[in-house]
PDB file of C-alpha atoms in Angstrom:
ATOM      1  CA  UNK A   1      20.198   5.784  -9.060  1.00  0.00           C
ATOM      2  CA  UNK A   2      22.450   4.925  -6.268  1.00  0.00           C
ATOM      3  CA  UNK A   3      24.305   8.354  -7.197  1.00  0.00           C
ATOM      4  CA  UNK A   4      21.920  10.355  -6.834  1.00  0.00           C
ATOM      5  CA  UNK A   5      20.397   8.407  -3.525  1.00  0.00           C
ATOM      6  CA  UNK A   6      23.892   9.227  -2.073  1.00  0.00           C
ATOM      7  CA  UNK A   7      23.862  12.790  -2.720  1.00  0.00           C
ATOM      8  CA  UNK A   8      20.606  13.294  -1.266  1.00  0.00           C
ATOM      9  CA  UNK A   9      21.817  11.524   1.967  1.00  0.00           C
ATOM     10  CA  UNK A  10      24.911  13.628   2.032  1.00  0.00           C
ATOM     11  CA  UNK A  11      22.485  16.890   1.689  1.00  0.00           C
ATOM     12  CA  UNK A  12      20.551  16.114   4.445  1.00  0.00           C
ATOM     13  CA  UNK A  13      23.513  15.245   6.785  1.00  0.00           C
ATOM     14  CA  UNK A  14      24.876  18.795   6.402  1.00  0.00           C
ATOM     15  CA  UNK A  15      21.333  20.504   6.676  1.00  0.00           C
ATOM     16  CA  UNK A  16      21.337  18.147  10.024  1.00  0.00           C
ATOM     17  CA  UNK A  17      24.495  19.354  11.333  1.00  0.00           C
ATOM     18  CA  UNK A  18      23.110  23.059  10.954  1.00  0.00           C
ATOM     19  CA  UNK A  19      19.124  22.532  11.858  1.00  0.00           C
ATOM     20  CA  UNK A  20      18.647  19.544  13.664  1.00  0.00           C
ATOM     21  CA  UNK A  21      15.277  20.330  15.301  1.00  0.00           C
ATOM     22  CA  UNK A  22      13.930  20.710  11.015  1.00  0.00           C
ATOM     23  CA  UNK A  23      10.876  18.446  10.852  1.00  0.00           C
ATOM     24  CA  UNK A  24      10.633  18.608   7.502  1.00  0.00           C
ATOM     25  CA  UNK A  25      14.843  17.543   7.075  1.00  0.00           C
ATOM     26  CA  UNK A  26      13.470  14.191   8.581  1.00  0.00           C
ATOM     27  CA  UNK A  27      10.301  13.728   7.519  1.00  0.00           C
ATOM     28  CA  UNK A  28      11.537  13.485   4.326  1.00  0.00           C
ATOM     29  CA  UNK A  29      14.607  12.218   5.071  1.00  0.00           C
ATOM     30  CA  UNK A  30      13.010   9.393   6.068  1.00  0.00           C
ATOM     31  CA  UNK A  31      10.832   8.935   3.482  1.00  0.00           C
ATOM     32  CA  UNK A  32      14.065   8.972   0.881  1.00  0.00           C
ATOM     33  CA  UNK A  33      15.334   5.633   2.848  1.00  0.00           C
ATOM     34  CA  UNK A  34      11.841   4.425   3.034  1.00  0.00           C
ATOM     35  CA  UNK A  35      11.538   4.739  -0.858  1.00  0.00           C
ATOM     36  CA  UNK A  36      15.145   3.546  -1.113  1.00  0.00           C
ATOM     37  CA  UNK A  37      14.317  -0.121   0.674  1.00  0.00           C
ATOM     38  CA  UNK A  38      11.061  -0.477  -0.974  1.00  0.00           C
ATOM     39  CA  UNK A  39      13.028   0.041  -4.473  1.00  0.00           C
ATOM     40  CA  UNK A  40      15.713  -2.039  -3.654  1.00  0.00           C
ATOM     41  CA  UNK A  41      14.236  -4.772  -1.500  1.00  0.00           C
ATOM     42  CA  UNK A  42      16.746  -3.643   1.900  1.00  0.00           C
ATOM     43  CA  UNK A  43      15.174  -3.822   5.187  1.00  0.00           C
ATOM     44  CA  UNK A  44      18.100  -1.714   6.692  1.00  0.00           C
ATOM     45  CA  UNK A  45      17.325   1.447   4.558  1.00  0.00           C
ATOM     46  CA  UNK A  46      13.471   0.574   5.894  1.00  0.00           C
ATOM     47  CA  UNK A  47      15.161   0.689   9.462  1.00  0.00           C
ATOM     48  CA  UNK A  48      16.481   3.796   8.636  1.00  0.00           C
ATOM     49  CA  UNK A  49      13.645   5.420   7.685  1.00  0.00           C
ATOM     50  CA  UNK A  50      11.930   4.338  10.709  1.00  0.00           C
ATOM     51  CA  UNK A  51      15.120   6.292  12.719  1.00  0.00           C
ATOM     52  CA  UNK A  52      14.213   9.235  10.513  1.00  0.00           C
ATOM     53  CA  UNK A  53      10.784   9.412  11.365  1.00  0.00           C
ATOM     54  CA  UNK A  54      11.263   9.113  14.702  1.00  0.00           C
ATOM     55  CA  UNK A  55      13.275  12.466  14.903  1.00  0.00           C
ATOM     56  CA  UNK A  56      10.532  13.869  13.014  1.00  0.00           C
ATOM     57  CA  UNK A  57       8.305  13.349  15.771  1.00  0.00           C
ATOM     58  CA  UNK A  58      10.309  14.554  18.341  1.00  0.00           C
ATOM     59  CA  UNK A  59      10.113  17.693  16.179  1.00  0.00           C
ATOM     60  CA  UNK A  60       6.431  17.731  15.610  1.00  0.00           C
ATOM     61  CA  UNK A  61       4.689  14.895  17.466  1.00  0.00           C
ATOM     62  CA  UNK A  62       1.471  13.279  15.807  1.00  0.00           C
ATOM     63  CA  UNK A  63       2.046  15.575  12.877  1.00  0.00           C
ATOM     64  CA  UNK A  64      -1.153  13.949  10.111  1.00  0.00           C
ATOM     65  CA  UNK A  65       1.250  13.616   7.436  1.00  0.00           C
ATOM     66  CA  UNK A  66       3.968  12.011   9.624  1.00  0.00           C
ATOM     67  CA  UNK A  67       1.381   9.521  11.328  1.00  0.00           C
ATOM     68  CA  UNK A  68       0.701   8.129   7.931  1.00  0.00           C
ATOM     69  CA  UNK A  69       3.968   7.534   5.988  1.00  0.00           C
ATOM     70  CA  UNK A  70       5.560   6.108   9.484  1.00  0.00           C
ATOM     71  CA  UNK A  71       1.880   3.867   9.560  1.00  0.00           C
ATOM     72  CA  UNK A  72       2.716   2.818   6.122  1.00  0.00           C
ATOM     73  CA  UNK A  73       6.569   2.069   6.755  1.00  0.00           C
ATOM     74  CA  UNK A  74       5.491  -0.072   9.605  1.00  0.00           C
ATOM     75  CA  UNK A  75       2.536  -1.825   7.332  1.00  0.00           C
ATOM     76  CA  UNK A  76       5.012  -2.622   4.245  1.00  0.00           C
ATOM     77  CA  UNK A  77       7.902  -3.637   7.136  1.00  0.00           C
ATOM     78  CA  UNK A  78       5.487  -5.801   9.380  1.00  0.00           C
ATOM     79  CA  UNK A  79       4.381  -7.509   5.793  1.00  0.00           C
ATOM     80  CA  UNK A  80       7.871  -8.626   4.468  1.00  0.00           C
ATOM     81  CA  UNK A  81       9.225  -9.207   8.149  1.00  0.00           C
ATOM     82  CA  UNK A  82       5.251 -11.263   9.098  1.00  0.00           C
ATOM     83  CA  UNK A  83       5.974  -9.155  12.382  1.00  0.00           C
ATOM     84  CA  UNK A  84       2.257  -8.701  13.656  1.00  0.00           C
ATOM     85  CA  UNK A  85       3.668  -6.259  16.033  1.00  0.00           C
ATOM     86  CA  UNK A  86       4.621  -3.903  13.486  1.00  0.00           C
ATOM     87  CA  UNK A  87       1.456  -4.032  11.906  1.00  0.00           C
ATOM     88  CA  UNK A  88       0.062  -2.956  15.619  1.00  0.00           C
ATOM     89  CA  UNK A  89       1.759  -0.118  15.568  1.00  0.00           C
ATOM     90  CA  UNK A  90       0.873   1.111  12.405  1.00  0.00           C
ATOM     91  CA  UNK A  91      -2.685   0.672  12.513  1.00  0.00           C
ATOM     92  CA  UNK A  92      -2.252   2.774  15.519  1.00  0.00           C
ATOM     93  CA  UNK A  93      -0.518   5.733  13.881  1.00  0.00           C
ATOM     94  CA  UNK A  94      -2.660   5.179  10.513  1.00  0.00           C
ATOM     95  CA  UNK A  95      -5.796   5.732  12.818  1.00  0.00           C
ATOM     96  CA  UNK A  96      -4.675   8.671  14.350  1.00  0.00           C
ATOM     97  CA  UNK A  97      -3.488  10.172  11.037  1.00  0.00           C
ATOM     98  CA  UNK A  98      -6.977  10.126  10.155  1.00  0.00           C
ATOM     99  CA  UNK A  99      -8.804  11.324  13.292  1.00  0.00           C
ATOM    100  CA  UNK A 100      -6.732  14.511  12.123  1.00  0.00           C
ATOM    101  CA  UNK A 101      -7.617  14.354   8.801  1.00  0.00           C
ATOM    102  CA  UNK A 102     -10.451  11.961   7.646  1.00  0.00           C
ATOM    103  CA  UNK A 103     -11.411  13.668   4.636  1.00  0.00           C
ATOM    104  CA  UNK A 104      -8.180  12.045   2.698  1.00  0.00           C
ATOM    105  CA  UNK A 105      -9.178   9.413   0.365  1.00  0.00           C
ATOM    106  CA  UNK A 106      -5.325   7.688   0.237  1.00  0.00           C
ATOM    107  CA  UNK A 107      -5.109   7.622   3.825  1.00  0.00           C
ATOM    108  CA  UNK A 108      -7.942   5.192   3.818  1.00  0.00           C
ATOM    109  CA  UNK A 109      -6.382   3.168   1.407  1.00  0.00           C
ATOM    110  CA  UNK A 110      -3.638   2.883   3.933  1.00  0.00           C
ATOM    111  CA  UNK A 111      -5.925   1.971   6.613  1.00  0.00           C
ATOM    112  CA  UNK A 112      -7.480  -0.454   4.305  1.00  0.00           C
ATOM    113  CA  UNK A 113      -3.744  -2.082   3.167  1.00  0.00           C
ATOM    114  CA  UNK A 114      -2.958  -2.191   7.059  1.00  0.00           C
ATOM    115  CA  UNK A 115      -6.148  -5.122   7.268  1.00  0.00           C
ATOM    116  CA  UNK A 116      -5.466  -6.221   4.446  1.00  0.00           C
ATOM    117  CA  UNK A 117      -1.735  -7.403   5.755  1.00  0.00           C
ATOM    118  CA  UNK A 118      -4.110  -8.709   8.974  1.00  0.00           C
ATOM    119  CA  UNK A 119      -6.058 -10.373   6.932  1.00  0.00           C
ATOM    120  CA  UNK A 120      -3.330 -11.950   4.873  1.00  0.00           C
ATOM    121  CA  UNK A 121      -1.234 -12.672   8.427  1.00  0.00           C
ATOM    122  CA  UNK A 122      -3.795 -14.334  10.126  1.00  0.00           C
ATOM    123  CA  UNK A 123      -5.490 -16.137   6.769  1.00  0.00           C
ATOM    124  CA  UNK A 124      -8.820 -14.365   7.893  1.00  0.00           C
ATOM    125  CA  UNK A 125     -11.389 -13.207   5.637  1.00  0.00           C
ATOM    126  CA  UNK A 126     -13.083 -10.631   8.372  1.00  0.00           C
ATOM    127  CA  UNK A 127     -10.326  -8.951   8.109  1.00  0.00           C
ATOM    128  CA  UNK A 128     -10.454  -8.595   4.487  1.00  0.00           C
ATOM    129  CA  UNK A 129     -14.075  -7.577   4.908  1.00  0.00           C
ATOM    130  CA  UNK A 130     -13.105  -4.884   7.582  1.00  0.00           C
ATOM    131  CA  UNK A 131     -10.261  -3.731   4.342  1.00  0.00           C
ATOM    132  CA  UNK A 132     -12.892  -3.396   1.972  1.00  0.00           C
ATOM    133  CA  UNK A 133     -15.198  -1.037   4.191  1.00  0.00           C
ATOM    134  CA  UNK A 134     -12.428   1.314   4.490  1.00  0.00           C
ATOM    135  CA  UNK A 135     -11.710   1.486   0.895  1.00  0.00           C
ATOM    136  CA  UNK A 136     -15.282   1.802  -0.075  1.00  0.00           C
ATOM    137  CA  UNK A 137     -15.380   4.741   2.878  1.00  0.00           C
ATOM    138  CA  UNK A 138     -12.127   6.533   0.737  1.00  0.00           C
ATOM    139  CA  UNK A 139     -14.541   5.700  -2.744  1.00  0.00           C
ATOM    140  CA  UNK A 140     -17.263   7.488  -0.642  1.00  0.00           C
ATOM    141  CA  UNK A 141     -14.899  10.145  -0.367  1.00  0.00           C
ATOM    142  CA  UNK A 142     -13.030  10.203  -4.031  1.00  0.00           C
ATOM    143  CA  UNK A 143     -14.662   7.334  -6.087  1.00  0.00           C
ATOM    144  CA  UNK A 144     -11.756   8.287  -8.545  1.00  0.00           C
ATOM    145  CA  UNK A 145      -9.031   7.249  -6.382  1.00  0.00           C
ATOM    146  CA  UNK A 146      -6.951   4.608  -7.910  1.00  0.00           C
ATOM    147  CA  UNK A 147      -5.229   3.290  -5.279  1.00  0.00           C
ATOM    148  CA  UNK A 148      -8.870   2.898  -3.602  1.00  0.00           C
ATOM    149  CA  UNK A 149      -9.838   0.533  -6.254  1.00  0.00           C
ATOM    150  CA  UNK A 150      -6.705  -1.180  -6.733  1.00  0.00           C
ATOM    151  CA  UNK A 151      -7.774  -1.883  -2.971  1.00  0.00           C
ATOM    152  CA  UNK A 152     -11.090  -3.321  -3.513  1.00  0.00           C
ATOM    153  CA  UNK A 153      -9.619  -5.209  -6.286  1.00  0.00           C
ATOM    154  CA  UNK A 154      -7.037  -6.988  -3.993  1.00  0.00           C
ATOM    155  CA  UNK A 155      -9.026  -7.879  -1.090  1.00  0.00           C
ATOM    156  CA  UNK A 156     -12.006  -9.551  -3.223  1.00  0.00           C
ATOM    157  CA  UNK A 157      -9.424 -11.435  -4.938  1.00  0.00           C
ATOM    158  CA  UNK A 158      -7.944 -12.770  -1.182  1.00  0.00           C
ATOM    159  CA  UNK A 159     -11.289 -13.522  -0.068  1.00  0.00           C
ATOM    160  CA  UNK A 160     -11.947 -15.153  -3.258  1.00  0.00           C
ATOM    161  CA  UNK A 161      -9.300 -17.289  -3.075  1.00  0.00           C
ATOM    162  CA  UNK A 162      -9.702 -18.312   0.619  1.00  0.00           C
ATOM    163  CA  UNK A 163     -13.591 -19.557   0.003  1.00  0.00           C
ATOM    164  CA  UNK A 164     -12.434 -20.479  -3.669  1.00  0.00           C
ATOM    165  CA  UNK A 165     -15.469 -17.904  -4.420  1.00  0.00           C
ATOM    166  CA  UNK A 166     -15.665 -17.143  -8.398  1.00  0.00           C
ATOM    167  CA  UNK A 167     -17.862 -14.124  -7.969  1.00  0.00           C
ATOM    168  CA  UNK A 168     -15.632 -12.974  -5.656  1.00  0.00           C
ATOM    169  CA  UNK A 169     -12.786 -12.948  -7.942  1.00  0.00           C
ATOM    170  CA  UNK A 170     -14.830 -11.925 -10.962  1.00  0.00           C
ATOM    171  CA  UNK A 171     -15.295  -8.909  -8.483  1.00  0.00           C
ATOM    172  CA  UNK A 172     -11.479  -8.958  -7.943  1.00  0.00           C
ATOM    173  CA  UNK A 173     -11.537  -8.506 -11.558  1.00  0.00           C
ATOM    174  CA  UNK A 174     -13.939  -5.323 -12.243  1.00  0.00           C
ATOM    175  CA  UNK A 175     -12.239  -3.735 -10.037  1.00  0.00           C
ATOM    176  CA  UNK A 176      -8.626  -4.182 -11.475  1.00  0.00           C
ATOM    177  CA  UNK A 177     -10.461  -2.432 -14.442  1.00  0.00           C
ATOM    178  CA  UNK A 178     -11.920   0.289 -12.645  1.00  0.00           C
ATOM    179  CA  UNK A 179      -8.529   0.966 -11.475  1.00  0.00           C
ATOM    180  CA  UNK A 180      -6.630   0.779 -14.819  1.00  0.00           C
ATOM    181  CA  UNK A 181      -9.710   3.549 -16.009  1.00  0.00           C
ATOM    182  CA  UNK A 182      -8.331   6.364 -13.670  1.00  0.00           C
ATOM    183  CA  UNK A 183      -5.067   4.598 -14.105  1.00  0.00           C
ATOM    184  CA  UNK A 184      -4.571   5.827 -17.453  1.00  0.00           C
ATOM    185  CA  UNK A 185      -3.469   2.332 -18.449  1.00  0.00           C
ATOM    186  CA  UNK A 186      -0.294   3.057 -17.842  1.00  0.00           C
ATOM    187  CA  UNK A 187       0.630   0.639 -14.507  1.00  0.00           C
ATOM    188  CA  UNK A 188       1.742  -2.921 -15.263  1.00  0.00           C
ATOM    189  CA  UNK A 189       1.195  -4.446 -12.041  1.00  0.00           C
ATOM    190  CA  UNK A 190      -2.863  -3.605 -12.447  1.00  0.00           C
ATOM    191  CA  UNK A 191      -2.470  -5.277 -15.595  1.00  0.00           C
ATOM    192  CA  UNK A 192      -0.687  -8.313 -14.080  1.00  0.00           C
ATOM    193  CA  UNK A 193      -3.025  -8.482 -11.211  1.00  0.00           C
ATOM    194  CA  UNK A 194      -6.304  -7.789 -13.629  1.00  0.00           C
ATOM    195  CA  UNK A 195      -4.771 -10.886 -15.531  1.00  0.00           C
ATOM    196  CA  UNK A 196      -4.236 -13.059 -12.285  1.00  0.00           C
ATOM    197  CA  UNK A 197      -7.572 -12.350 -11.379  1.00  0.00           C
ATOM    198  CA  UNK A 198      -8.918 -13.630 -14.923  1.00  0.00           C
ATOM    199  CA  UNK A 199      -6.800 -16.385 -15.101  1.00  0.00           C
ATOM    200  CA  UNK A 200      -8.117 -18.232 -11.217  1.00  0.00           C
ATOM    201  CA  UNK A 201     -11.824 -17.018 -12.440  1.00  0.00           C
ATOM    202  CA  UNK A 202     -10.983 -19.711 -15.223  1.00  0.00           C
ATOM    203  CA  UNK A 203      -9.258 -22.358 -13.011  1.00  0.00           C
ATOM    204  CA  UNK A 204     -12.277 -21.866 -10.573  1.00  0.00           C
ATOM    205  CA  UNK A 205     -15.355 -22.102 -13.601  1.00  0.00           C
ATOM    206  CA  UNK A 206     -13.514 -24.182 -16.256  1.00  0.00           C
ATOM    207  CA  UNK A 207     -14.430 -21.501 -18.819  1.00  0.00           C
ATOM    208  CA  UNK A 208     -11.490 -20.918 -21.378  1.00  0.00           C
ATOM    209  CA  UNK A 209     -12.577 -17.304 -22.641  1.00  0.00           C
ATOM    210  CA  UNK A 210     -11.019 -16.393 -19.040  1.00  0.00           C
ATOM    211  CA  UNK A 211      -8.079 -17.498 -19.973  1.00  0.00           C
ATOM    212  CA  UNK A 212      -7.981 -15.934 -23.411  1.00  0.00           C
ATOM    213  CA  UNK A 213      -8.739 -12.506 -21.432  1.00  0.00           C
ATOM    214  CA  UNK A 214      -6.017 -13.369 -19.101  1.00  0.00           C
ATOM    215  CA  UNK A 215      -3.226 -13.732 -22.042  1.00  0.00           C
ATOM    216  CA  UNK A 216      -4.455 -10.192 -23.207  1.00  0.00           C
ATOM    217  CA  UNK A 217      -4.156  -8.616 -19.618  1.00  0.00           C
ATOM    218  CA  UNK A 218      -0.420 -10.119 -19.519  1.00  0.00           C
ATOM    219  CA  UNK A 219       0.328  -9.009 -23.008  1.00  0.00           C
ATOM    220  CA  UNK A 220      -0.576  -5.383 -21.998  1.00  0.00           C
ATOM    221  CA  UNK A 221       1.502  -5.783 -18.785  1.00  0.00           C
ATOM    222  CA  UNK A 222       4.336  -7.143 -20.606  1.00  0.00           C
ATOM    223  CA  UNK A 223       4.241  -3.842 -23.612  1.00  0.00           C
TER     224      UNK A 223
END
């Protein structure tokens, strides 16, 4: 809701004009634009968010928390922008958000994502390899983490599609289902992916019941 987005902005203006040194007023500050750009496909309000943080860490440098969100701005920006640059600088600030705190399973799904987007840049499967330790390191830590396997699932199926690798995208495909388990079934996109998965295992072995799966994972993304 645009409406609501605006009146959020305008309350943290007038808490800014009041306590401008308020880590917390940017911190989340900037993650409100950050969510804003990713829900409405505007690099600006990712800009923005980037501005945001920034003040944060003037107010608390190297702050965990802050290290990660800015890391994962940077990832997601450096992805849709193919700035490698970007992607530097948040594997930099990813890393250091979990030299602070290396117990969190989500941060090393981050740290995972940020290879990932190497992996994808540079068409490199290493990379993808180097993902999938991290994510399996998170698992180590929270093996219920769905973001973790949602992880796995996604890197398998690059790999898989770079050495045109069935077992690596039936792999691709387990794991879509291990994420859907602690899921609760309720996210479409693991359906969709879970049926994308399914539906290359079948270009790549010529066996229809792939398929047939596929058209079920798609109906369930589609209700």
């Amino acid at each position: 809701s645009e409406e609501y987005l605006k009146l959020a902005e305008e309350g943290f203006e007038k808490v800014a004009e009041h306590n401008p040194g308020n880590f917390i007023l940017w911190f989340r500050w900037g993650q409100l634009c950050i969510f804003a750009g990713k829900m409405n496909k505007d690099i600006d309000r990712f800009y923005l968010g980037l501005e945001k943080f920034e003040k944060a860490a003037a107010c608390e440098p190297d702050h965990p928390l802050l290290m990660i969100k800015w890391g994962e701005a940077q990832m997601l920006l450096g992805s849709n922008l193919e700035d490698l640059d970007y992607l530097r600088e948040a594997e930099i600030k990813i890393a250091k958000s979990l030299e602070a705190n290396p117990e969190d399973a989500e941060n090393w799904y981050v740290y995972g994502m940020c290879y990932s987007e190497y992996g994808r840049y540079f068409g490199d499967e290493n990379y993808y390899f180097q993902a999938i330790e991290k994510f399996q390191y998170g698992l180590n830590k929270n093996n219920s983490n769905l973001l973790l396997w949602y992880g796995m699932a996604l890197a398998h199926f690059a790999i898989g599609e770079l050495r045109a690798d069935p077992q690596m995208i039936e792999k691709s495909a387990q794991f879509c289902g291990r994420a859907l388990e602690h899921a609760g079934h309720a996210f479409p996109q693991f359906w969709n992916d879970w049926g994308v998965a399914l539906l290359k295992l079948g270009e790549l072995t010529g066996e229809r019941k792939h398929i047939i799966d596929a058209l079920e994972k798609f109906e369930h993304a589609i209700d």
